[in-house]
Short mmCIF file of C-alpha atoms and ligand atoms in Angstrom, two decimals:
data_model
loop_
_atom_site.label_atom_id
_atom_site.label_comp_id
_atom_site.label_asym_id
_atom_site.label_seq_id
_atom_site.Cartn_x
_atom_site.Cartn_y
_atom_site.Cartn_z
CA MET A 481 7.71 -61.55 18.34
CA MET A 482 7.08 -59.59 15.04
CA PRO A 483 10.21 -57.34 14.47
CA PRO A 484 9.47 -54.21 13.40
CA SER A 485 11.90 -54.59 10.24
CA ALA A 486 9.79 -56.90 7.83
CA CYS A 487 8.23 -53.42 6.45
CA SER A 488 8.19 -49.39 6.76
CA PHE A 489 6.42 -46.82 6.11
CA GLN A 490 7.53 -43.79 5.84
CA VAL A 491 4.42 -40.17 4.97
CA LEU A 492 6.08 -38.04 2.17
CA SER A 493 3.66 -35.78 2.32
CA ILE A 494 -0.29 -34.55 4.03
CA SER A 495 -2.68 -32.79 1.94
CA SER A 496 -2.99 -28.99 3.62
CA ASP A 497 -6.59 -28.86 2.90
CA CYS A 498 -7.53 -32.80 3.86
CA ASP A 499 -6.34 -35.94 5.28
CA ALA A 500 -4.79 -37.32 2.25
CA ARG A 501 -1.30 -39.12 2.32
CA ARG A 502 1.87 -39.60 -0.53
CA ALA A 503 4.14 -42.33 1.28
CA VAL A 504 5.77 -45.70 0.27
CA LEU A 505 5.64 -48.77 1.88
CA ARG A 506 8.85 -50.85 1.98
CA THR A 507 8.60 -54.79 2.29
CA SER A 508 11.65 -57.02 1.48
CA HIS A 509 10.11 -57.59 -2.11
CA GLY A 510 10.56 -54.08 -3.03
CA THR A 511 8.90 -50.38 -2.37
CA VAL A 512 5.18 -49.53 -2.79
CA GLN A 513 4.00 -46.23 -3.67
CA LEU A 514 0.98 -45.38 -1.74
CA PRO A 515 -1.98 -44.36 -2.23
CA ALA A 516 -1.27 -48.08 -3.72
CA PHE A 517 -4.23 -50.49 -5.03
CA MET A 518 -3.64 -54.10 -5.03
CA PRO A 519 -5.38 -56.82 -7.55
CA VAL A 520 -7.19 -59.44 -6.34
CA GLY A 521 -5.42 -62.78 -6.70
CA THR A 522 -7.88 -64.96 -4.42
CA GLN A 523 -6.23 -68.43 -5.98
CA GLY A 524 -2.83 -67.43 -7.05
CA THR A 525 -3.46 -65.78 -10.02
CA VAL A 526 -5.85 -62.81 -10.88
CA LYS A 527 -8.04 -64.01 -12.51
CA GLY A 528 -7.46 -64.32 -17.01
CA LEU A 529 -3.84 -61.91 -16.47
CA THR A 530 -0.52 -63.36 -16.16
CA VAL A 531 1.74 -61.43 -14.00
CA ASP A 532 3.45 -60.03 -17.05
CA LEU A 533 0.32 -58.41 -17.84
CA VAL A 534 -0.82 -57.44 -14.07
CA ARG A 535 2.55 -56.16 -13.94
CA GLY A 536 1.94 -54.38 -17.20
CA THR A 537 -1.38 -52.58 -15.73
CA GLY A 538 1.30 -50.74 -13.25
CA ALA A 539 0.26 -52.49 -9.87
CA GLU A 540 2.79 -52.75 -7.22
CA MET A 541 2.01 -55.17 -4.78
CA VAL A 542 -0.77 -58.04 -5.14
CA LEU A 543 -3.08 -59.81 -2.61
CA GLY A 544 -3.56 -62.90 -2.30
CA ASN A 545 -6.02 -65.53 -0.05
CA THR A 546 -5.47 -67.48 2.60
CA TYR A 547 -8.77 -69.21 2.48
CA HIS A 548 -8.59 -70.10 -0.78
CA LEU A 549 -5.14 -71.40 -0.68
CA ALA A 550 -5.31 -72.87 2.52
CA LEU A 551 -8.06 -75.33 1.05
CA ARG A 552 -6.72 -75.54 -2.38
CA PRO A 553 -3.56 -77.01 -3.24
CA GLY A 554 -3.42 -76.62 0.68
CA ALA A 555 -0.89 -73.82 2.22
CA GLU A 556 2.10 -76.54 3.39
CA ILE A 557 2.36 -77.80 -0.72
CA VAL A 558 2.52 -74.22 -1.42
CA ASP A 559 5.56 -73.99 0.62
CA GLU A 560 7.53 -77.14 -0.66
CA LEU A 561 6.59 -75.02 -4.15
CA GLY A 562 8.84 -72.18 -2.76
CA GLY A 563 6.34 -69.98 -1.11
CA LEU A 564 3.79 -67.79 -2.90
CA HIS A 565 5.70 -65.51 -5.16
CA ARG A 566 7.37 -68.54 -6.64
CA PHE A 567 3.91 -70.50 -7.35
CA MET A 568 2.66 -68.23 -8.72
CA GLY A 569 5.53 -65.88 -10.77
CA TRP A 570 5.10 -62.98 -9.25
CA ASP A 571 8.32 -61.51 -7.19
CA GLY A 572 6.99 -58.02 -5.98
CA PRO A 573 4.91 -57.58 -2.90
CA ILE A 574 2.69 -59.99 -1.72
CA LEU A 575 -0.24 -58.99 1.04
CA THR A 576 -2.24 -62.02 2.07
CA ASP A 577 -5.26 -61.50 3.95
CA SER A 578 -5.98 -64.27 7.05
CA GLY A 579 -9.08 -66.11 6.07
CA GLY A 580 -11.53 -64.59 8.60
CA PHE A 581 -13.42 -62.57 5.32
CA GLN A 582 -14.31 -65.59 4.15
CA VAL A 583 -15.10 -67.67 7.25
CA PHE A 584 -17.35 -65.53 8.30
CA SER A 585 -19.28 -63.77 5.31
CA LEU A 586 -19.85 -66.15 2.50
CA GLU A 587 -22.23 -68.74 5.72
CA ARG A 588 -19.69 -71.42 5.92
CA LEU A 589 -19.39 -70.74 9.00
CA THR A 590 -20.45 -73.45 12.06
CA LYS A 591 -19.70 -72.58 15.08
CA VAL A 592 -16.66 -69.64 16.60
CA ASP A 593 -16.27 -69.34 20.43
CA ASP A 594 -13.01 -68.11 21.94
CA ARG A 595 -10.60 -70.62 21.20
CA ALA A 596 -11.76 -70.99 16.90
CA ALA A 597 -13.90 -70.35 13.83
CA VAL A 598 -15.36 -73.79 12.56
CA PHE A 599 -16.38 -73.88 9.16
CA ARG A 600 -17.29 -76.19 6.45
CA SER A 601 -15.10 -76.45 2.95
CA HIS A 602 -16.31 -75.11 0.20
CA VAL A 603 -14.43 -76.91 -1.80
CA ASP A 604 -14.86 -80.89 -0.42
CA GLY A 605 -17.43 -79.60 2.18
CA ARG A 606 -14.11 -80.92 4.96
CA ILE A 607 -14.98 -79.29 8.64
CA LEU A 608 -12.48 -77.51 8.70
CA THR A 609 -11.65 -75.58 11.99
CA LEU A 610 -9.37 -71.26 11.69
CA SER A 611 -7.09 -70.59 14.80
CA PRO A 612 -5.16 -67.13 14.97
CA GLU A 613 -2.63 -69.31 15.31
CA ARG A 614 -2.70 -71.08 12.61
CA ALA A 615 -3.80 -68.08 10.37
CA VAL A 616 -0.61 -66.88 11.19
CA GLU A 617 0.84 -70.88 10.77
CA ILE A 618 -0.67 -70.73 6.83
CA GLN A 619 0.27 -67.01 6.10
CA GLU A 620 4.18 -67.77 7.18
CA LEU A 621 4.30 -70.72 4.80
CA LEU A 622 2.90 -68.78 1.88
CA ARG A 623 5.87 -66.04 2.72
CA SER A 624 4.00 -63.19 2.33
CA ASP A 625 5.32 -59.52 2.64
CA ILE A 626 2.21 -58.93 4.96
CA ALA A 627 -0.06 -61.63 6.75
CA MET A 628 -3.60 -60.10 9.03
CA VAL A 629 -4.11 -61.27 11.57
CA LEU A 630 -7.33 -63.45 11.62
CA ASP A 631 -10.99 -61.35 12.55
CA HIS A 632 -13.78 -62.08 13.52
CA VAL A 633 -16.66 -60.15 10.74
CA VAL A 634 -20.25 -59.99 11.00
CA PRO A 635 -22.33 -59.46 8.01
CA LEU A 636 -24.82 -56.10 8.53
CA PRO A 637 -27.54 -55.11 9.76
CA ALA A 638 -26.59 -57.13 12.65
CA ALA A 639 -27.64 -56.87 16.50
CA PRO A 640 -25.66 -54.78 18.33
CA ALA A 641 -24.66 -57.67 20.87
CA THR A 642 -23.52 -59.64 17.41
CA VAL A 643 -21.11 -56.60 16.78
CA ARG A 644 -20.64 -56.49 20.08
CA ASP A 645 -19.02 -60.07 20.92
CA ALA A 646 -16.70 -60.19 17.57
CA CYS A 647 -14.73 -56.70 18.06
CA GLU A 648 -13.80 -57.94 21.62
CA ARG A 649 -12.74 -62.03 19.90
CA THR A 650 -10.95 -59.87 16.73
CA VAL A 651 -8.71 -58.03 19.69
CA ALA A 652 -8.70 -61.51 21.34
CA TRP A 653 -7.25 -62.83 18.15
CA ALA A 654 -4.94 -60.03 17.04
CA GLU A 655 -3.18 -60.37 20.48
CA ARG A 656 -2.78 -64.24 19.54
CA CYS A 657 -1.91 -63.93 16.58
CA ARG A 658 1.21 -61.27 16.93
CA GLN A 659 2.20 -63.80 19.93
CA ALA A 660 2.37 -66.34 17.46
CA ALA A 661 4.29 -64.75 14.61
CA SER A 662 8.02 -65.97 14.21
CA ARG A 663 8.83 -65.27 10.64
CA GLU A 664 11.27 -61.80 10.60
CA ASP A 665 10.44 -61.02 6.85
CA GLN A 666 6.76 -61.11 7.32
CA GLY A 667 5.24 -57.39 8.70
CA LEU A 668 1.46 -58.05 10.38
CA PHE A 669 -1.12 -55.73 10.34
CA ALA A 670 -4.09 -55.85 12.77
CA ILE A 671 -7.87 -54.90 11.98
CA ILE A 672 -10.43 -52.78 13.06
CA GLN A 673 -13.88 -54.15 13.31
CA GLY A 674 -17.04 -52.40 15.11
CA GLY A 675 -20.01 -52.62 12.44
CA LEU A 676 -21.14 -49.00 12.29
CA ASP A 677 -21.71 -48.26 15.94
CA ALA A 678 -18.81 -45.11 16.50
CA GLY A 679 -18.79 -46.25 20.15
CA LEU A 680 -17.12 -49.82 19.01
CA ARG A 681 -14.97 -48.90 16.12
CA ARG A 682 -12.99 -46.39 18.64
CA TRP A 683 -12.60 -48.65 21.13
CA CYS A 684 -11.18 -51.51 18.86
CA ALA A 685 -8.65 -49.15 17.27
CA ALA A 686 -7.57 -47.71 20.58
CA ARG A 687 -6.99 -51.45 21.95
CA LEU A 688 -5.03 -52.63 18.66
CA VAL A 689 -3.01 -49.27 18.64
CA GLU A 690 -1.66 -49.83 22.08
CA LEU A 691 -0.31 -53.59 21.22
CA ASP A 692 1.23 -50.88 18.38
CA PHE A 693 0.96 -53.01 15.06
CA PRO A 694 3.53 -52.18 12.28
CA GLY A 695 -0.03 -51.01 10.17
CA TYR A 696 -3.91 -50.66 9.96
CA ALA A 697 -6.55 -52.16 8.63
CA VAL A 698 -10.50 -50.65 8.70
CA GLY A 699 -12.11 -54.57 8.26
CA GLY A 700 -15.71 -55.28 8.34
CA LEU A 701 -16.83 -52.92 5.55
CA SER A 702 -18.53 -53.00 2.10
CA VAL A 703 -20.46 -55.79 3.89
CA GLY A 704 -24.07 -54.33 3.36
CA GLU A 705 -24.04 -51.16 4.67
CA THR A 706 -24.26 -47.53 2.56
CA PRO A 707 -21.50 -45.57 0.85
CA ALA A 708 -22.41 -42.94 3.44
CA GLU A 709 -22.30 -45.38 6.60
CA MET A 710 -18.55 -46.75 5.46
CA TYR A 711 -17.01 -42.51 5.53
CA ALA A 712 -18.63 -42.34 8.64
CA VAL A 713 -16.75 -44.92 9.69
CA LEU A 714 -13.29 -43.87 8.66
CA ASP A 715 -14.39 -40.82 9.62
CA VAL A 716 -14.51 -42.04 13.09
CA THR A 717 -11.66 -44.78 13.09
CA CYS A 718 -8.98 -42.64 11.11
CA PRO A 719 -7.98 -39.86 13.12
CA LEU A 720 -7.71 -42.61 16.33
CA LEU A 721 -4.39 -44.56 13.60
CA PRO A 722 -1.04 -43.56 13.94
CA THR A 723 0.39 -40.88 11.56
CA HIS A 724 3.13 -42.86 11.08
CA ARG A 725 1.81 -46.10 10.22
CA PRO A 726 -0.12 -46.87 7.07
CA ARG A 727 -4.07 -47.75 6.87
CA TYR A 728 -5.43 -50.15 4.91
CA LEU A 729 -9.25 -49.93 3.74
CA MET A 730 -9.90 -54.05 3.11
CA GLY A 731 -12.27 -55.04 0.21
CA VAL A 732 -13.39 -51.52 -0.93
CA GLY A 733 -14.00 -50.64 -3.36
CA ARG A 734 -15.73 -48.08 -5.98
CA PRO A 735 -13.51 -45.49 -7.92
CA GLU A 736 -15.60 -42.98 -6.00
CA ASP A 737 -14.81 -45.07 -2.41
CA ILE A 738 -10.97 -44.92 -2.61
CA LEU A 739 -11.59 -40.45 -3.51
CA GLU A 740 -13.54 -40.70 -0.48
CA SER A 741 -11.08 -42.36 1.47
CA VAL A 742 -7.72 -41.27 0.41
CA ARG A 743 -8.95 -38.19 1.60
CA ARG A 744 -9.53 -39.22 4.92
CA GLY A 745 -6.10 -40.65 5.01
CA ILE A 746 -6.34 -44.20 3.92
CA ASP A 747 -3.35 -45.66 2.18
CA LEU A 748 -4.14 -48.96 0.56
CA PHE A 749 -7.02 -50.51 -0.94
CA ASP A 750 -7.61 -54.25 -2.42
CA CYS A 751 -11.15 -54.83 -4.69
CA VAL A 752 -12.71 -57.56 -7.03
CA LEU A 753 -14.50 -55.06 -8.59
CA PRO A 754 -11.69 -53.87 -11.64
CA THR A 755 -11.62 -58.11 -12.56
CA ARG A 756 -14.95 -59.18 -11.84
CA ASN A 757 -16.75 -56.25 -13.66
CA GLY A 758 -14.48 -56.74 -16.20
CA ARG A 759 -14.54 -60.27 -17.24
CA ASN A 760 -19.05 -59.22 -16.92
CA ALA A 761 -18.37 -56.43 -19.54
CA LEU A 762 -18.45 -53.50 -17.99
CA ALA A 763 -15.28 -51.19 -18.62
CA PHE A 764 -14.30 -48.09 -15.76
CA THR A 765 -14.28 -44.67 -17.46
CA ASP A 766 -13.52 -41.27 -16.48
CA ASN A 767 -16.58 -40.82 -18.07
CA GLY A 768 -18.23 -43.60 -15.76
CA PRO A 769 -18.79 -47.16 -16.74
CA LEU A 770 -19.43 -48.59 -20.11
CA ARG A 771 -21.55 -51.72 -20.61
CA LEU A 772 -20.00 -53.53 -23.03
CA ARG A 773 -22.53 -55.66 -24.81
CA ASN A 774 -25.24 -52.86 -24.64
CA GLN A 775 -25.96 -52.46 -27.93
CA ILE A 776 -24.96 -48.76 -28.73
CA HIS A 777 -21.65 -50.11 -28.80
CA ARG A 778 -21.75 -52.57 -31.91
CA ARG A 779 -20.40 -49.49 -34.56
CA ASP A 780 -18.72 -47.52 -32.56
CA PRO A 781 -15.10 -46.94 -33.77
CA ARG A 782 -13.58 -45.49 -30.57
CA PRO A 783 -11.68 -47.09 -27.50
CA LEU A 784 -12.85 -47.12 -24.30
CA GLU A 785 -10.56 -44.02 -23.48
CA PRO A 786 -9.10 -42.38 -25.83
CA ASP A 787 -5.71 -41.87 -23.60
CA CYS A 788 -5.69 -45.33 -21.94
CA PRO A 789 -2.24 -47.27 -23.19
CA CYS A 790 -3.59 -50.90 -22.66
CA SER A 791 -4.35 -52.95 -24.69
CA ALA A 792 -8.01 -52.70 -24.66
CA CYS A 793 -8.30 -49.66 -25.90
CA ARG A 794 -6.11 -50.28 -29.01
CA HIS A 795 -9.66 -52.19 -29.65
CA SER A 796 -12.97 -50.37 -31.02
CA ARG A 797 -15.86 -50.27 -28.48
CA GLY A 798 -17.10 -52.20 -31.57
CA TYR A 799 -14.77 -54.61 -31.77
CA LEU A 800 -14.87 -55.79 -27.56
CA HIS A 801 -18.77 -55.41 -28.20
CA HIS A 802 -18.15 -58.40 -30.84
CA LEU A 803 -15.95 -60.13 -28.27
CA PHE A 804 -18.36 -60.36 -25.51
CA LYS A 805 -21.16 -61.25 -28.14
CA ALA A 806 -18.95 -63.72 -29.07
CA ASN A 807 -18.59 -65.34 -25.98
CA GLU A 808 -14.58 -65.37 -26.60
CA MET A 809 -12.01 -65.31 -23.66
CA LEU A 810 -10.03 -62.22 -25.12
CA GLY A 811 -13.07 -60.49 -23.81
CA PRO A 812 -13.26 -60.83 -19.99
CA ILE A 813 -9.40 -61.04 -20.34
CA LEU A 814 -8.82 -57.49 -21.96
CA LEU A 815 -11.30 -55.42 -20.23
CA SER A 816 -9.99 -56.65 -17.17
CA ILE A 817 -6.53 -55.49 -18.41
CA HIS A 818 -8.18 -51.77 -18.50
CA ASN A 819 -10.11 -52.13 -15.54
CA LEU A 820 -7.12 -52.40 -13.97
CA ASN A 821 -5.31 -49.98 -15.71
CA TYR A 822 -7.62 -47.83 -14.65
CA TYR A 823 -8.00 -47.95 -11.59
CA GLN A 824 -3.56 -48.00 -11.73
CA ARG A 825 -3.46 -44.50 -13.28
CA LEU A 826 -6.43 -43.71 -11.06
CA MET A 827 -3.65 -44.22 -8.41
CA ALA A 828 -1.07 -43.14 -9.61
CA ASP A 829 -3.28 -39.62 -10.42
CA ILE A 830 -3.71 -39.21 -6.61
CA ARG A 831 -0.44 -40.25 -5.21
CA GLU A 832 0.81 -36.51 -8.37
CA ALA A 833 -2.02 -34.74 -7.12
CA ILE A 834 -1.14 -35.06 -3.25
CA GLU A 835 2.64 -34.37 -3.86
CA THR A 836 1.20 -31.12 -5.92
CA ASP A 837 -1.35 -30.34 -2.81
CA ARG A 838 -4.09 -30.49 -5.52
CA PHE A 839 -6.41 -33.54 -4.17
CA LEU A 840 -9.90 -32.11 -3.65
CA ASP A 841 -9.45 -30.36 -7.45
CA LEU A 842 -8.66 -33.83 -8.66
CA PHE A 843 -11.25 -35.04 -5.85
CA GLN A 844 -13.95 -32.54 -7.29
CA ARG A 845 -13.20 -33.46 -11.17
CA LYS A 846 -13.02 -37.12 -11.02
CA MET A 847 -16.30 -36.93 -9.26
CA ALA A 848 -18.41 -34.64 -11.53
CA GLY A 849 -16.60 -37.04 -14.52
CA TRP A 850 -19.15 -39.53 -13.12
CA ARG A 851 -21.82 -38.11 -12.03
CA LEU A 852 -22.24 -36.57 -15.46
CA THR A 853 -22.83 -40.63 -16.70
CA ARG A 854 -24.79 -41.25 -14.32
CA GLY A 855 -27.72 -38.95 -14.81
CA GLY A 856 -26.95 -40.01 -18.87
CA GLU A 857 -26.83 -43.33 -18.89
CA ARG A 858 -24.90 -43.48 -21.41
CA CYS A 859 -23.46 -46.56 -20.68
ZN1 ZN B 808 -7.40 -49.25 -21.21
#
């Protein structure tokens, strides 16, 4: 059984006019100020960036992908080389997902029953089995600070019977993961599934809360639903989660999704958007996104954002435009740095706004800025 000391969570303050919370998460590799955003280190690296650059953006915790690391180089090799912190050179907290999302959502699944998911490796075509017990074993070998239970994710839209079946399996597997967990320095978070079905979300949350996990994730979102549908799921789910446990919204999302979710009481996020979009020449700003391949930036002497301290913003938009046009690798690197910096500054602003009980003011101001250019198509 998992000891309660593996990680600890404390709420510092709650907004008076919404459910936004300022909190801290303590792990054996350090403390994370919440609400927080985790850059995604899919293959043991946040793509294109050294760990020093990642740390320089303000990130305190990163996410590692169990599925990818288990296939290559293999969890046993990461263990031999000292665990994931040592392997990738990141000495701060690490959260690993369970592999469920990749196995179920990337069309590699060949069979699933109550025992395990059977899938085909995208690396070498091998047929592999991922059971709840193996998902825990892999994450214990990786030695992450926070591990996730193996869940059954269903791409949306899906038939009601399919969603119900996956939701029931998710609860049964969460219990088995809990039984299998043995590391004293690793916290295990449960994942609430149930698609867009409010009744199933409520049922799943109630069952998992009964099992008393040290943290809860809302999973199965950002898989084809609209933003309004996602927020509706949070409206149903968040009030059912214990206030003294952290809440993690998996794989979400855009800056506006983060604000909408913090408002509903979410503490922790991860998403590939800042780095993926950065590699594709899209920069996030308070006035909406900029597409650096666009010719309008060719002679523009301004930085992406005048007040951004990142290394990309020492350069002109014209220079960044040039790097992408010339296919120089520095372009994707600089925009990844800027976007991660942007997300971390957003989270810092959110934390400060909650501390001073002005979160909804920040919410309105940021939303107004992002909306301003959406109509104008300035980017
Ligand atoms: Zn910048």
